[in-house]
């Protein structure tokens, strides 16, 4: 099994940050997992450009605050996903809001 540091010796991509692709999603975008057969959805709250071993390159990964009606919200309130695994969620599909710190 290769070590975590084997991926290009963890060097930043050539031309970083001026020649990297712009993220397709932004903070506050409502998203769902796709084409993965999951029904989870939520709001983008963070993003990072990081090595993606499965792609053999760097890629955008997003932190998603799950909607209270999302199936996985029963055991976690956040998840992370690669850009290719997410799509924008139409506003009409999900109109819920979450109040942090409210009980």
Coordinates of N, CA, C and O in Angstrom, one line a residue:
X1 N 0.8 -1.2 0.0 CA 0.0 0.0 0.0 C 0.9 1.2 0.0 O 1.8 1.4 0.8
X2 N 0.7 2.2 -1.0 CA 1.5 3.4 -1.0 C 1.3 4.3 0.2 O 0.2 4.3 0.7
X3 N 2.3 5.0 0.6 CA 2.2 5.9 1.7 C 1.4 7.1 1.3 O 1.2 7.4 0.1
X4 N 0.8 7.8 2.3 CA 0.0 9.0 2.0 C 0.9 10.1 1.3 O 0.4 11.0 0.6
X5 N 2.2 10.1 1.5 CA 3.1 11.1 0.9 C 3.6 10.7 -0.5 O 4.3 11.4 -1.1
X6 N 3.1 9.6 -1.0 CA 3.7 9.1 -2.3 C 3.1 9.9 -3.5 O 3.7 9.9 -4.5
X7 N 1.9 10.5 -3.3 CA 1.3 11.2 -4.4 C 2.1 12.5 -4.8 O 2.0 13.5 -4.1
X8 N 2.9 12.4 -5.8 CA 3.7 13.5 -6.3 C 4.5 14.2 -5.2 O 4.7 15.4 -5.3
X9 N 4.9 13.5 -4.2 CA 5.7 14.0 -3.1 C 4.9 15.2 -2.5 O 5.6 16.1 -1.9
X10 N 3.6 15.3 -2.7 CA 2.8 16.3 -2.1 C 3.2 17.7 -2.5 O 3.1 18.7 -1.8
X11 N 3.7 17.9 -3.8 CA 4.0 19.2 -4.3 C 2.7 19.8 -4.8 O 1.8 19.2 -5.3
X12 N 2.7 21.2 -4.7 CA 1.5 21.9 -5.2 C 1.5 21.7 -6.7 O 2.5 21.5 -7.4
X13 N 0.3 21.8 -7.3 CA 0.2 21.6 -8.8 C 1.0 22.7 -9.5 O 1.1 23.9 -9.0
X14 N 1.5 22.4 -10.7 CA 2.2 23.4 -11.5 C 1.3 24.6 -11.8 O 0.1 24.4 -12.1
X15 N 1.8 25.8 -11.6 CA 1.0 27.0 -11.9 C 0.0 27.4 -10.8 O -0.8 28.3 -11.0
X16 N 0.2 26.7 -9.7 CA -0.7 27.0 -8.5 C -0.5 28.4 -8.0 O 0.7 28.8 -7.9
X17 N -1.4 29.3 -7.8 CA -2.9 29.0 -7.9 C -3.5 29.6 -9.1 O -4.7 29.4 -9.4
X18 N -2.7 30.1 -10.0 CA -3.2 30.9 -11.2 C -3.7 29.9 -12.3 O -4.5 30.4 -13.2
X19 N -3.2 28.7 -12.4 CA -3.6 27.8 -13.5 C -4.3 26.6 -13.0 O -4.3 25.6 -13.7
X20 N -5.1 26.7 -12.0 CA -5.9 25.6 -11.5 C -7.4 25.9 -12.0 O -7.8 27.1 -12.1
X21 N -8.2 24.9 -12.1 CA -9.6 25.1 -12.5 C -10.3 25.8 -11.4 O -10.1 25.6 -10.2
X22 N -11.2 26.7 -11.8 CA -12.1 27.4 -10.8 C -13.1 26.3 -10.3 O -13.6 25.5 -11.0
X23 N -13.5 26.4 -9.0 CA -14.5 25.5 -8.5 C -15.9 25.8 -9.2 O -16.2 26.9 -9.5
X24 N -16.6 24.7 -9.4 CA -17.9 24.8 -10.1 C -19.0 25.2 -9.1 O -20.1 25.6 -9.5
X25 N -18.7 25.0 -7.8 CA -19.7 25.2 -6.7 C -19.1 26.3 -5.8 O -17.9 26.4 -5.7
X26 N -20.0 27.0 -5.1 CA -19.5 28.0 -4.2 C -20.2 27.9 -2.8 O -21.2 27.2 -2.6
X27 N -19.6 28.6 -1.8 CA -20.2 28.6 -0.5 C -21.7 29.1 -0.6 O -22.0 30.0 -1.3
X28 N -22.5 28.3 0.0 CA -24.0 28.6 0.0 C -24.8 27.9 -1.0 O -26.0 27.9 -1.0
X29 N -24.1 27.3 -2.0 CA -24.8 26.5 -3.0 C -25.5 25.3 -2.4 O -24.9 24.6 -1.6
X30 N -26.7 25.1 -2.8 CA -27.5 23.9 -2.4 C -27.2 22.8 -3.4 O -27.3 23.0 -4.6
X31 N -26.8 21.6 -2.9 CA -26.3 20.5 -3.7 C -26.9 19.2 -3.3 O -27.4 19.1 -2.2
X32 N -26.8 18.2 -4.2 CA -27.1 16.8 -3.8 C -26.0 15.9 -4.4 O -25.3 16.3 -5.4
X33 N -25.9 14.7 -3.9 CA -24.9 13.8 -4.5 C -25.5 13.2 -5.7 O -26.7 12.9 -5.9
X34 N -24.6 13.1 -6.8 CA -25.0 12.6 -8.1 C -23.8 12.3 -8.8 O -22.8 13.0 -8.8
X35 N -23.7 11.3 -9.6 CA -24.6 10.2 -9.9 C -24.7 9.1 -8.8 O -25.3 8.1 -9.0
X36 N -23.9 9.3 -7.7 CA -24.0 8.3 -6.7 C -25.4 8.1 -6.2 O -26.1 9.0 -6.0
X37 N -25.8 6.8 -6.0 CA -27.2 6.6 -5.6 C -27.4 6.9 -4.2 O -27.8 6.0 -3.4
X38 N -27.2 8.1 -3.8 CA -27.5 8.6 -2.4 C -28.6 9.6 -2.5 O -28.8 10.3 -3.5
X39 N -29.3 9.8 -1.4 CA -30.3 10.8 -1.4 C -30.0 12.0 -0.6 O -30.8 12.8 -0.3
X40 N -28.7 12.1 -0.2 CA -28.3 13.2 0.7 C -28.2 14.5 -0.1 O -27.9 14.5 -1.2
X41 N -28.5 15.6 0.7 CA -28.4 16.9 0.1 C -28.2 17.9 1.2 O -28.4 17.6 2.4
X42 N -27.6 19.1 0.8 CA -27.3 20.1 1.8 C -26.7 21.4 1.2 O -26.9 21.6 0.0
X43 N -26.0 22.1 2.0 CA -25.4 23.4 1.6 C -23.9 23.3 1.6 O -23.3 22.9 2.6
X44 N -23.2 23.9 0.6 CA -21.8 23.9 0.6 C -21.3 24.9 1.7 O -21.8 26.1 1.6
X45 N -20.5 24.5 2.6 CA -20.0 25.4 3.6 C -18.5 25.6 3.6 O -17.9 26.4 4.3
X46 N -17.8 24.8 2.8 CA -16.4 24.9 2.6 C -15.9 24.2 1.4 O -16.6 23.3 0.9
X47 N -14.7 24.5 1.0 CA -14.1 23.8 -0.2 C -12.6 23.8 0.0 O -12.0 24.7 0.6
X48 N -11.9 22.8 -0.6 CA -10.5 22.8 -0.6 C -10.0 22.1 -2.0 O -10.7 21.3 -2.5
X49 N -8.9 22.6 -2.4 CA -8.2 22.0 -3.6 C -7.1 21.1 -3.1 O -6.2 21.5 -2.4
X50 N -7.3 19.8 -3.3 CA -6.5 18.8 -2.6 C -6.2 17.6 -3.6 O -6.9 17.4 -4.5
X51 N -5.1 16.9 -3.3 CA -4.8 15.7 -4.1 C -5.9 14.7 -4.0 O -6.5 14.4 -2.9
X52 N -6.3 14.2 -5.2 CA -7.3 13.1 -5.3 C -6.7 11.9 -5.8 O -6.5 11.8 -7.0
X53 N -6.4 11.0 -5.0 CA -5.7 9.7 -5.4 C -6.5 9.0 -6.5 O -5.9 8.5 -7.5
X54 N -7.8 9.0 -6.4 CA -8.6 8.2 -7.4 C -8.6 8.9 -8.7 O -8.9 8.2 -9.7
X55 N -8.2 10.2 -8.8 CA -8.1 10.9 -10.1 C -6.7 11.0 -10.6 O -6.4 11.5 -11.7
X56 N -5.7 10.7 -9.7 CA -4.3 10.9 -10.0 C -4.0 12.4 -10.3 O -3.1 12.6 -11.1
X57 N -4.7 13.3 -9.7 CA -4.5 14.7 -9.9 C -5.1 15.4 -8.7 O -5.6 14.8 -7.8
X58 N -5.0 16.7 -8.7 CA -5.7 17.5 -7.7 C -7.1 17.8 -8.1 O -7.4 17.9 -9.3
X59 N -8.0 18.0 -7.1 CA -9.4 18.3 -7.5 C -10.1 19.0 -6.3 O -9.5 19.1 -5.2
X60 N -11.2 19.6 -6.6 CA -12.0 20.3 -5.6 C -12.8 19.3 -4.7 O -13.5 18.4 -5.3
X61 N -12.7 19.5 -3.4 CA -13.5 18.7 -2.5 C -14.3 19.7 -1.6 O -13.8 20.7 -1.2
X62 N -15.6 19.4 -1.4 CA -16.5 20.3 -0.7 C -16.9 19.7 0.6 O -17.2 18.5 0.8
X63 N -17.1 20.6 1.6 CA -17.7 20.3 2.9 C -19.2 20.7 2.8 O -19.5 21.8 2.4
X64 N -20.1 19.7 3.1 CA -21.5 19.9 2.9 C -22.2 19.8 4.3 O -22.0 18.9 5.0
X65 N -22.9 20.9 4.6 CA -23.8 20.9 5.8 C -25.1 20.2 5.4 O -25.8 20.8 4.6
X66 N -25.4 19.0 5.9 CA -26.5 18.3 5.5 C -27.8 19.0 5.9 O -27.9 19.5 7.0
X67 N -28.8 18.9 5.1 CA -30.1 19.4 5.4 C -30.8 18.5 6.5 O -30.5 17.3 6.4
X68 N -31.5 19.0 7.4 CA -32.2 18.1 8.4 C -33.1 17.0 7.8 O -33.3 16.0 8.4
X69 N -33.5 17.2 6.6 CA -34.4 16.2 5.9 C -33.5 15.2 5.1 O -34.1 14.3 4.5
X70 N -32.2 15.4 5.1 CA -31.3 14.5 4.4 C -31.2 13.2 5.2 O -31.1 13.3 6.4
X71 N -31.2 12.0 4.5 CA -31.2 10.8 5.3 C -30.1 10.6 6.3 O -30.3 10.1 7.4
X72 N -28.9 11.0 5.9 CA -27.7 10.9 6.8 C -27.7 11.8 8.0 O -26.9 11.7 8.9
X73 N -28.5 12.8 8.0 CA -28.6 13.8 9.1 C -28.9 13.2 10.4 O -28.6 13.7 11.5
X74 N -29.5 12.0 10.4 CA -29.8 11.3 11.6 C -28.6 10.9 12.4 O -28.6 10.8 13.6
X75 N -27.4 10.8 11.7 CA -26.2 10.4 12.5 C -25.0 11.4 12.2 O -24.0 11.3 12.9
X76 N -25.1 12.3 11.3 CA -24.1 13.3 11.1 C -24.7 14.6 10.5 O -25.7 14.5 9.8
X77 N -24.1 15.7 10.7 CA -24.6 16.9 10.2 C -23.7 17.4 9.0 O -24.1 18.3 8.3
X78 N -22.5 16.9 8.8 CA -21.7 17.3 7.7 C -21.1 16.0 6.9 O -21.1 15.0 7.5
X79 N -20.7 16.3 5.7 CA -20.1 15.3 4.9 C -19.2 16.0 3.9 O -19.3 17.2 3.7
X80 N -18.3 15.3 3.3 CA -17.4 15.8 2.3 C -17.6 15.1 1.0 O -18.0 13.9 1.0
X81 N -17.5 15.8 -0.1 CA -17.7 15.1 -1.4 C -16.8 15.8 -2.5 O -16.5 17.0 -2.4
X82 N -16.4 15.0 -3.5 CA -15.6 15.5 -4.6 C -16.6 16.2 -5.5 O -17.7 15.9 -5.6
X83 N -16.0 17.2 -6.3 CA -16.9 18.0 -7.2 C -17.7 17.1 -8.2 O -18.8 17.4 -8.4
X84 N -17.0 16.1 -8.7 CA -17.7 15.2 -9.7 C -18.9 14.5 -9.1 O -19.7 14.0 -9.9
X85 N -19.0 14.4 -7.8 CA -20.0 13.6 -7.1 C -21.2 14.5 -6.7 O -22.1 14.0 -6.1
X86 N -21.2 15.8 -7.1 CA -22.2 16.7 -6.6 C -22.9 17.4 -7.8 O -22.2 17.6 -8.8
X87 N -24.1 17.8 -7.6 CA -24.8 18.7 -8.6 C -25.6 19.7 -7.9 O -26.0 19.5 -6.7
X88 N -25.9 20.8 -8.5 CA -26.7 21.9 -7.9 C -28.1 21.3 -7.7 O -28.6 20.6 -8.5
X89 N -28.7 21.7 -6.6 CA -30.0 21.4 -6.3 C -30.9 22.5 -6.6 O -30.7 23.7 -6.2
X90 N -32.0 22.3 -7.4 CA -32.9 23.4 -7.7 C -33.5 23.9 -6.4 O -33.9 23.2 -5.5
X91 N -33.7 25.2 -6.3 CA -34.2 25.9 -5.1 C -35.5 25.3 -4.7 O -35.8 25.1 -3.5
X92 N -36.4 25.0 -5.7 CA -37.7 24.5 -5.4 C -37.7 23.1 -4.8 O -38.6 22.7 -4.1
X93 N -36.6 22.4 -5.0 CA -36.5 21.0 -4.5 C -36.3 20.9 -3.0 O -36.6 20.0 -2.4
X94 N -35.7 22.0 -2.4 CA -35.4 21.9 -1.0 C -35.5 23.3 -0.4 O -34.6 24.1 -0.7
X95 N -36.5 23.6 0.3 CA -36.6 24.9 0.9 C -36.4 25.0 2.4 O -36.9 25.9 3.1
X96 N -35.8 24.0 3.0 CA -35.6 23.9 4.4 C -34.4 24.8 4.8 O -33.5 25.0 4.1
X97 N -34.4 25.2 6.1 CA -33.3 25.9 6.6 C -33.0 25.3 8.0 O -33.8 24.6 8.6
X98 N -31.7 25.5 8.4 CA -31.3 25.0 9.7 C -30.9 26.1 10.6 O -30.2 27.1 10.1
X99 N -31.3 26.0 11.8 CA -30.9 27.0 12.8 C -29.9 26.4 13.7 O -30.2 25.6 14.5
X100 N -28.6 26.8 13.6 CA -27.6 26.2 14.4 C -27.7 26.8 15.8 O -27.9 27.9 16.0
X101 N -27.6 25.9 16.8 CA -27.6 26.2 18.2 C -29.0 26.3 18.7 O -29.2 26.6 19.9
X102 N -30.0 26.1 17.9 CA -31.4 26.1 18.4 C -31.8 24.7 18.8 O -31.5 23.7 18.2
X103 N -32.5 24.6 20.0 CA -32.9 23.2 20.4 C -34.4 23.2 20.6 O -35.0 24.2 21.0

